[in-house]
């Protein structure tokens, strides 16, 4: 299931695949993946759906999302880092350019090793309507400032936003 034996995703993978609009589940359940270089994905400027991009990459301890800043057409990033249980920190700054996002449900769902996260870059996501399970099950998260999400005035679905954040 998935790419469970893949241990590294390098910068030259997919480098000529520039017309892609769907990056959904690209590295779905790559459970042995310990490092990932997303540089080659920077040219995918037409991507609208990146749901589950790194879903279930349970061995990934860090990820540099900087190359994804060019994905300015993303509308769905649900489950982007869902079940990345070894991820201890994540810098979302590069995602500030994703101003068309409408669904970010389960964005950091069950990132159980995540101790803190700065949501400030997500303040630009003013079109969000669905943020269900955004930080669901982030059991190591000790504090989070939700103030940046005040700009999400179009939200209609937002159940279990912090459910299971027991720390």
PDB file of C-alpha atoms in Angstrom, residues 5-103:
ATOM      1  CA  UNK A   5       9.627   1.151   0.890  1.00  0.00           C
ATOM      2  CA  UNK A   6      10.591   4.597  -0.458  1.00  0.00           C
ATOM      3  CA  UNK A   7      13.142   6.197   1.891  1.00  0.00           C
ATOM      4  CA  UNK A   8      14.036   9.397  -0.029  1.00  0.00           C
ATOM      5  CA  UNK A   9      12.240  11.626  -2.519  1.00  0.00           C
ATOM      6  CA  UNK A  10      14.804  13.674  -4.459  1.00  0.00           C
ATOM      7  CA  UNK A  11      14.825  17.005  -6.222  1.00  0.00           C
ATOM      8  CA  UNK A  12      14.887  15.663  -9.793  1.00  0.00           C
ATOM      9  CA  UNK A  13      11.764  13.534  -9.541  1.00  0.00           C
ATOM     10  CA  UNK A  14       8.942  14.912 -11.728  1.00  0.00           C
ATOM     11  CA  UNK A  15      11.042  17.939 -12.764  1.00  0.00           C
ATOM     12  CA  UNK A  16       9.577  18.013 -16.303  1.00  0.00           C
ATOM     13  CA  UNK A  17       5.967  17.443 -15.276  1.00  0.00           C
ATOM     14  CA  UNK A  18       4.952  21.118 -15.319  1.00  0.00           C
ATOM     15  CA  UNK A  19       1.289  20.909 -16.391  1.00  0.00           C
ATOM     16  CA  UNK A  20       0.039  18.891 -13.424  1.00  0.00           C
ATOM     17  CA  UNK A  21      -3.078  20.221 -11.699  1.00  0.00           C
ATOM     18  CA  UNK A  22      -3.601  17.354  -9.260  1.00  0.00           C
ATOM     19  CA  UNK A  23      -0.952  16.412  -6.704  1.00  0.00           C
ATOM     20  CA  UNK A  24      -3.383  14.599  -4.444  1.00  0.00           C
ATOM     21  CA  UNK A  25      -1.891  11.681  -2.484  1.00  0.00           C
ATOM     22  CA  UNK A  26       1.438  12.031  -4.308  1.00  0.00           C
ATOM     23  CA  UNK A  27       3.433  10.534  -1.444  1.00  0.00           C
ATOM     24  CA  UNK A  28       0.513   8.782   0.249  1.00  0.00           C
ATOM     25  CA  UNK A  29       1.589   6.420   3.032  1.00  0.00           C
ATOM     26  CA  UNK A  30       5.289   6.496   2.204  1.00  0.00           C
ATOM     27  CA  UNK A  31       5.842   5.183   5.693  1.00  0.00           C
ATOM     28  CA  UNK A  32       9.625   4.742   5.370  1.00  0.00           C
ATOM     29  CA  UNK A  33      10.259   8.167   3.871  1.00  0.00           C
ATOM     30  CA  UNK A  34      12.702   9.959   6.179  1.00  0.00           C
ATOM     31  CA  UNK A  35      13.572  12.901   3.924  1.00  0.00           C
ATOM     32  CA  UNK A  36      11.865  14.693   1.097  1.00  0.00           C
ATOM     33  CA  UNK A  37      13.109  17.353  -1.306  1.00  0.00           C
ATOM     34  CA  UNK A  38      10.123  19.047  -2.928  1.00  0.00           C
ATOM     35  CA  UNK A  39      12.242  21.362  -5.116  1.00  0.00           C
ATOM     36  CA  UNK A  40      11.185  19.728  -8.388  1.00  0.00           C
ATOM     37  CA  UNK A  41       7.537  20.395  -7.550  1.00  0.00           C
ATOM     38  CA  UNK A  42       8.011  24.192  -7.605  1.00  0.00           C
ATOM     39  CA  UNK A  43       7.255  24.210 -11.341  1.00  0.00           C
ATOM     40  CA  UNK A  44       3.812  22.703 -10.762  1.00  0.00           C
ATOM     41  CA  UNK A  45       2.214  26.149 -10.709  1.00  0.00           C
ATOM     42  CA  UNK A  46      -1.171  24.868 -11.936  1.00  0.00           C
ATOM     43  CA  UNK A  47      -1.839  22.554  -8.989  1.00  0.00           C
ATOM     44  CA  UNK A  48      -5.292  23.094  -7.500  1.00  0.00           C
ATOM     45  CA  UNK A  49      -5.567  19.910  -5.440  1.00  0.00           C
ATOM     46  CA  UNK A  50      -2.799  18.723  -3.135  1.00  0.00           C
ATOM     47  CA  UNK A  51      -4.957  16.886  -0.628  1.00  0.00           C
ATOM     48  CA  UNK A  52      -3.084  14.118   1.136  1.00  0.00           C
ATOM     49  CA  UNK A  53       0.210  15.117  -0.501  1.00  0.00           C
ATOM     50  CA  UNK A  54       2.269  13.733   2.386  1.00  0.00           C
ATOM     51  CA  UNK A  55      -0.512  11.747   4.081  1.00  0.00           C
ATOM     52  CA  UNK A  56       0.800   9.006   6.341  1.00  0.00           C
ATOM     53  CA  UNK A  57       4.514   9.727   5.888  1.00  0.00           C
ATOM     54  CA  UNK A  58       4.990   8.416   9.387  1.00  0.00           C
ATOM     55  CA  UNK A  59       8.835   8.506   9.432  1.00  0.00           C
ATOM     56  CA  UNK A  60       9.199  12.070   8.184  1.00  0.00           C
ATOM     57  CA  UNK A  61      10.585  14.261  11.000  1.00  0.00           C
ATOM     58  CA  UNK A  62      10.808  17.518   9.022  1.00  0.00           C
ATOM     59  CA  UNK A  63       9.731  18.917   5.688  1.00  0.00           C
ATOM     60  CA  UNK A  64      10.662  22.082   3.797  1.00  0.00           C
ATOM     61  CA  UNK A  65       7.509  23.401   2.121  1.00  0.00           C
ATOM     62  CA  UNK A  66       9.297  26.373   0.506  1.00  0.00           C
ATOM     63  CA  UNK A  67       9.111  24.959  -3.062  1.00  0.00           C
ATOM     64  CA  UNK A  68       5.317  24.853  -2.785  1.00  0.00           C
ATOM     65  CA  UNK A  69       5.023  28.649  -2.475  1.00  0.00           C
ATOM     66  CA  UNK A  70       4.520  28.781  -6.254  1.00  0.00           C
ATOM     67  CA  UNK A  71       1.346  26.704  -5.998  1.00  0.00           C
ATOM     68  CA  UNK A  72      -0.837  29.815  -5.905  1.00  0.00           C
ATOM     69  CA  UNK A  73      -3.876  28.060  -7.427  1.00  0.00           C
ATOM     70  CA  UNK A  74      -4.378  25.497  -4.647  1.00  0.00           C
ATOM     71  CA  UNK A  75      -7.982  25.308  -3.465  1.00  0.00           C
ATOM     72  CA  UNK A  76      -7.858  21.964  -1.649  1.00  0.00           C
ATOM     73  CA  UNK A  77      -5.027  21.068   0.713  1.00  0.00           C
ATOM     74  CA  UNK A  78      -7.021  18.780   2.992  1.00  0.00           C
ATOM     75  CA  UNK A  79      -4.862  16.211   4.748  1.00  0.00           C
ATOM     76  CA  UNK A  80      -1.665  17.777   3.393  1.00  0.00           C
ATOM     77  CA  UNK A  81       0.390  16.522   6.344  1.00  0.00           C
ATOM     78  CA  UNK A  82      -2.181  14.183   7.868  1.00  0.00           C
ATOM     79  CA  UNK A  83      -0.752  11.386  10.021  1.00  0.00           C
ATOM     80  CA  UNK A  84       2.840  12.632   9.756  1.00  0.00           C
ATOM     81  CA  UNK A  85       3.275  11.336  13.265  1.00  0.00           C
ATOM     82  CA  UNK A  86       7.049  11.944  13.510  1.00  0.00           C
ATOM     83  CA  UNK A  87       6.908  15.556  12.364  1.00  0.00           C
ATOM     84  CA  UNK A  88       8.131  17.638  15.311  1.00  0.00           C
ATOM     85  CA  UNK A  89       7.815  21.046  13.659  1.00  0.00           C
ATOM     86  CA  UNK A  90       6.574  22.566  10.424  1.00  0.00           C
ATOM     87  CA  UNK A  91       7.015  26.015   8.922  1.00  0.00           C
ATOM     88  CA  UNK A  92       3.866  27.035   7.060  1.00  0.00           C
ATOM     89  CA  UNK A  93       5.264  30.388   5.856  1.00  0.00           C
ATOM     90  CA  UNK A  94       5.506  29.245   2.232  1.00  0.00           C
ATOM     91  CA  UNK A  95       1.800  28.451   2.169  1.00  0.00           C
ATOM     92  CA  UNK A  96       0.791  32.099   2.702  1.00  0.00           C
ATOM     93  CA  UNK A  97       0.572  32.451  -1.088  1.00  0.00           C
ATOM     94  CA  UNK A  98      -2.212  29.859  -1.247  1.00  0.00           C
ATOM     95  CA  UNK A  99      -4.930  32.510  -1.028  1.00  0.00           C
ATOM     96  CA  UNK A 100      -7.472  30.453  -3.009  1.00  0.00           C
ATOM     97  CA  UNK A 101      -7.694  27.624  -0.447  1.00  0.00           C
ATOM     98  CA  UNK A 102     -11.277  26.726   0.408  1.00  0.00           C
ATOM     99  CA  UNK A 103     -10.694  23.374   2.113  1.00  0.00           C
TER     100      UNK A 103
END
